């Protein structure tokens, strides 16, 4: 007779010892804590700790494990493993609480540790490509001469699309696209989208195919745009049904859409296609305060605003009034023309935030530095 032990959500076993996974807050890790653990037989085990807990900290409770086989009534130990939950940032009340037990230098170190951790977690999420897993799938496309948009593949921030990747089922050609919801105030039917950008991809064989876009072909996306594609004949994209994709389709047959053209997508299917896009954040500079008026997208550090002029002859660096920073981006501003090293303007860090932030600027602008790491 063979026995198999079922897994438990919080307890695991190593010989006669039990291992319990517990979460504590940063404040409990610094100030101490007391907690009750409900054991497997429902009796309560109290765990107290009055000192500082470091990451990876554990506590051993003697004789609270499992019975030792042929051990004469002895028991193993209960080993409690603690995972510290860090906040995204400290508010003033939390700072006041910590300052009662930490000096100013220690508090600053804690804040820096929280910031670095938040930045790392946020950048890890934002650097993931927009799309589904690139793999072979069983579905073979039956649509032709249609445009398709996947509402599960939403661009999460203002950014530049630099690279497309697909897992092709066969050689051929496919138009990979970016679609933007039609404005609500326009006279468009529900589920209408405008074509913002398009890239022709021609895989020569089945399997993984990538294309990096040249600078002049990069597609500038807004938060809320969607990835899509056009099916002319036999599609290259395999799919799985009833997965996490939510695809809308135009009527067939329909002519290829020009950039800016708005199309109606009346039909919906639940499918996931092997498609991904690499999108990086861009800074948006505006000629009015509070991110209003005309804007320009800044992808890298190559723009010299001191040498640019509007058609009216006005210097561009005199006109920039505000900036919109997508999540995951830090921007350093240089105000003096010709200076390259000294940051003499604002240094705005939005890398730890999951949302965009608008900031007004003090005046003249020479150039900027974008930091995405």
Coordinates of C-alpha atoms in Angstrom, one line a residue, residues 72-277:
X72 CA 9.0 6.9 21.6
X73 CA 6.5 9.7 21.5
X74 CA 8.9 12.5 20.5
X75 CA 8.1 15.2 18.0
X76 CA 10.0 17.2 15.4
X77 CA 10.1 21.0 15.4
X78 CA 8.0 23.6 13.8
X79 CA 10.2 26.0 11.7
X80 CA 8.5 29.3 10.9
X81 CA 9.9 31.0 7.8
X82 CA 9.1 34.7 7.6
X83 CA 8.7 36.7 4.5
X84 CA 8.8 40.5 4.9
X85 CA 6.2 42.5 3.0
X86 CA 7.6 45.9 2.0
X87 CA 5.3 48.9 1.3
X88 CA 5.6 50.7 -2.0
X89 CA 6.4 53.9 -0.1
X90 CA 6.2 55.4 3.4
X91 CA 3.6 58.0 4.3
X92 CA 4.1 60.6 7.0
X93 CA 2.3 58.6 9.7
X94 CA 4.5 55.5 8.9
X95 CA 7.7 57.7 9.0
X96 CA 6.7 59.1 12.4
X97 CA 6.1 55.5 13.7
X98 CA 9.5 54.3 12.5
X99 CA 11.3 57.5 13.7
X100 CA 10.4 56.5 17.2
X101 CA 12.8 53.6 17.1
X102 CA 15.2 54.6 14.2
X103 CA 17.5 57.6 13.8
X104 CA 17.3 59.8 10.7
X105 CA 20.1 57.9 8.9
X106 CA 18.5 54.5 9.5
X107 CA 15.2 55.8 8.4
X108 CA 16.7 57.2 5.1
X109 CA 18.3 53.8 4.5
X110 CA 14.9 52.1 4.9
X111 CA 13.3 54.6 2.5
X112 CA 16.1 54.0 -0.1
X113 CA 15.7 50.2 0.3
X114 CA 11.9 50.5 -0.2
X115 CA 12.4 52.7 -3.3
X116 CA 15.0 50.4 -4.9
X117 CA 12.7 47.4 -4.2
X118 CA 9.7 49.2 -5.7
X119 CA 11.7 50.3 -8.8
X120 CA 13.0 46.8 -9.4
X121 CA 9.5 45.2 -9.1
X122 CA 7.9 47.8 -11.3
X123 CA 10.6 47.7 -14.0
X124 CA 10.4 43.9 -14.0
X125 CA 6.7 44.2 -14.9
X126 CA 7.1 47.0 -17.4
X127 CA 9.9 45.3 -19.3
X128 CA 7.8 42.3 -20.2
X129 CA 6.6 42.4 -23.8
X130 CA 3.0 43.0 -24.6
X131 CA 1.6 39.8 -26.0
X132 CA 0.9 36.1 -25.5
X133 CA 3.4 33.3 -25.2
X134 CA 5.3 32.6 -28.4
X135 CA 4.7 28.9 -29.0
X136 CA 3.2 26.5 -31.5
X137 CA -0.6 26.4 -31.2
X138 CA -3.2 24.0 -32.6
X139 CA -5.6 26.5 -34.2
X140 CA -5.4 27.2 -38.0
X141 CA -6.8 30.5 -39.1
X142 CA -10.0 30.4 -41.3
X143 CA -10.5 34.2 -41.7
X144 CA -9.3 36.0 -44.7
X145 CA -9.2 39.7 -45.9
X146 CA -9.9 41.0 -42.4
X147 CA -8.3 43.2 -39.7
X148 CA -8.1 41.8 -36.2
X149 CA -7.4 43.4 -32.9
X150 CA -6.8 41.7 -29.5
X151 CA -8.3 43.6 -26.6
X152 CA -6.2 41.6 -24.1
X153 CA -3.0 43.1 -25.7
X154 CA -3.4 46.7 -24.4
X155 CA -0.4 49.1 -24.4
X156 CA -0.1 50.1 -20.7
X157 CA 1.7 53.4 -21.1
X158 CA 2.8 56.0 -23.7
X159 CA 5.7 54.3 -25.4
X160 CA 7.6 53.4 -28.6
X161 CA 7.1 50.0 -30.2
X162 CA 10.6 48.8 -31.1
X163 CA 10.2 45.2 -32.0
X164 CA 7.6 42.6 -33.1
X165 CA 7.8 38.9 -32.5
X166 CA 5.6 36.0 -33.7
X167 CA 5.6 32.3 -33.8
X168 CA 4.7 31.6 -37.4
X169 CA 2.9 28.4 -38.5
X170 CA 4.2 28.7 -42.1
X171 CA 6.2 31.1 -44.4
X172 CA 4.4 34.1 -45.8
X173 CA 3.6 37.7 -45.0
X174 CA 1.5 39.4 -42.3
X175 CA 0.8 43.1 -41.4
X176 CA 1.3 43.6 -37.7
X177 CA -0.7 46.7 -36.4
X178 CA -1.4 49.1 -33.6
X179 CA -5.1 50.2 -33.2
X180 CA -6.5 53.1 -31.1
X181 CA -10.1 53.3 -29.9
X182 CA -12.1 55.8 -31.9
X183 CA -13.0 58.9 -29.9
X184 CA -16.2 58.7 -27.9
X185 CA -17.4 62.0 -29.2
X186 CA -17.1 60.9 -32.8
X187 CA -19.9 59.5 -34.9
X188 CA -18.5 55.9 -34.8
X189 CA -20.3 52.7 -34.0
X190 CA -19.2 50.8 -30.8
X191 CA -16.0 48.8 -31.2
X192 CA -14.4 51.2 -33.8
X193 CA -10.6 51.6 -33.9
X194 CA -8.2 53.7 -35.9
X195 CA -5.0 52.3 -37.4
X196 CA -2.0 54.0 -35.8
X197 CA 0.9 52.0 -37.1
X198 CA 1.7 49.0 -39.2
X199 CA 4.7 46.7 -39.9
X200 CA 5.0 44.1 -42.7
X201 CA 6.6 40.9 -41.4
X202 CA 7.6 38.1 -43.8
X203 CA 8.9 34.9 -42.0
X204 CA 10.7 32.6 -44.3
X205 CA 10.0 29.4 -42.2
X206 CA 7.7 28.2 -39.4
X207 CA 8.8 29.1 -35.9
X208 CA 10.0 32.2 -34.0
X209 CA 10.4 35.4 -36.1
X210 CA 11.4 38.8 -34.9
X211 CA 11.8 42.2 -36.5
X212 CA 13.5 45.2 -34.9
X213 CA 12.1 48.5 -36.3
X214 CA 14.4 51.1 -37.7
X215 CA 14.2 54.5 -36.0
X216 CA 12.1 56.0 -38.8
X217 CA 9.6 53.1 -38.6
X218 CA 9.1 53.0 -34.8
X219 CA 5.5 53.2 -33.8
X220 CA 4.6 55.8 -31.1
X221 CA 1.8 54.4 -29.0
X222 CA -0.5 55.9 -26.4
X223 CA -1.8 54.3 -23.2
X224 CA -4.9 52.3 -24.2
X225 CA -3.8 51.3 -27.8
X226 CA -4.1 47.7 -28.8
X227 CA -2.1 45.2 -30.9
X228 CA -3.7 43.7 -34.0
X229 CA -2.9 42.3 -37.4
X230 CA -4.3 41.9 -40.9
X231 CA -5.2 38.5 -42.4
X232 CA -5.0 38.6 -46.3
X233 CA -5.1 34.9 -47.0
X234 CA -3.7 32.0 -45.0
X235 CA -2.7 33.4 -41.7
X236 CA 0.8 32.8 -40.2
X237 CA -0.4 33.1 -36.6
X238 CA -1.5 29.9 -34.8
X239 CA -4.0 30.3 -32.0
X240 CA -5.6 28.5 -29.0
X241 CA -9.3 28.8 -28.4
X242 CA -10.9 29.8 -25.1
X243 CA -7.7 31.2 -23.7
X244 CA -7.0 34.7 -22.4
X245 CA -7.2 36.5 -25.7
X246 CA -10.2 38.6 -26.7
X247 CA -10.1 39.2 -30.4
X248 CA -12.4 41.5 -32.4
X249 CA -12.7 41.2 -36.2
X250 CA -13.8 43.4 -39.1
X251 CA -16.2 42.2 -41.7
X252 CA -14.8 40.2 -44.6
X253 CA -13.8 41.1 -47.2
X254 CA -12.4 44.5 -46.4
X255 CA -9.7 46.5 -48.1
X256 CA -6.4 47.2 -46.3
X257 CA -6.7 50.2 -44.0
X258 CA -4.6 53.3 -44.5
X259 CA -2.9 54.9 -41.4
X260 CA -5.5 56.9 -39.6
X261 CA -8.4 55.1 -41.1
X262 CA -11.1 54.0 -38.6
X263 CA -12.7 50.6 -38.9
X264 CA -15.6 48.9 -37.2
X265 CA -14.8 45.5 -35.5
X266 CA -18.3 44.0 -34.9
X267 CA -17.3 40.4 -34.2
X268 CA -15.6 38.8 -31.2
X269 CA -13.9 35.5 -30.5
X270 CA -11.9 34.2 -27.5
X271 CA -8.5 33.2 -28.9
X272 CA -4.8 33.7 -28.0
X273 CA -2.4 34.2 -30.9
X274 CA 1.4 33.8 -30.8
X275 CA 2.2 37.5 -31.0
X276 CA 4.3 39.9 -28.9
X277 CA 5.6 43.5 -29.1

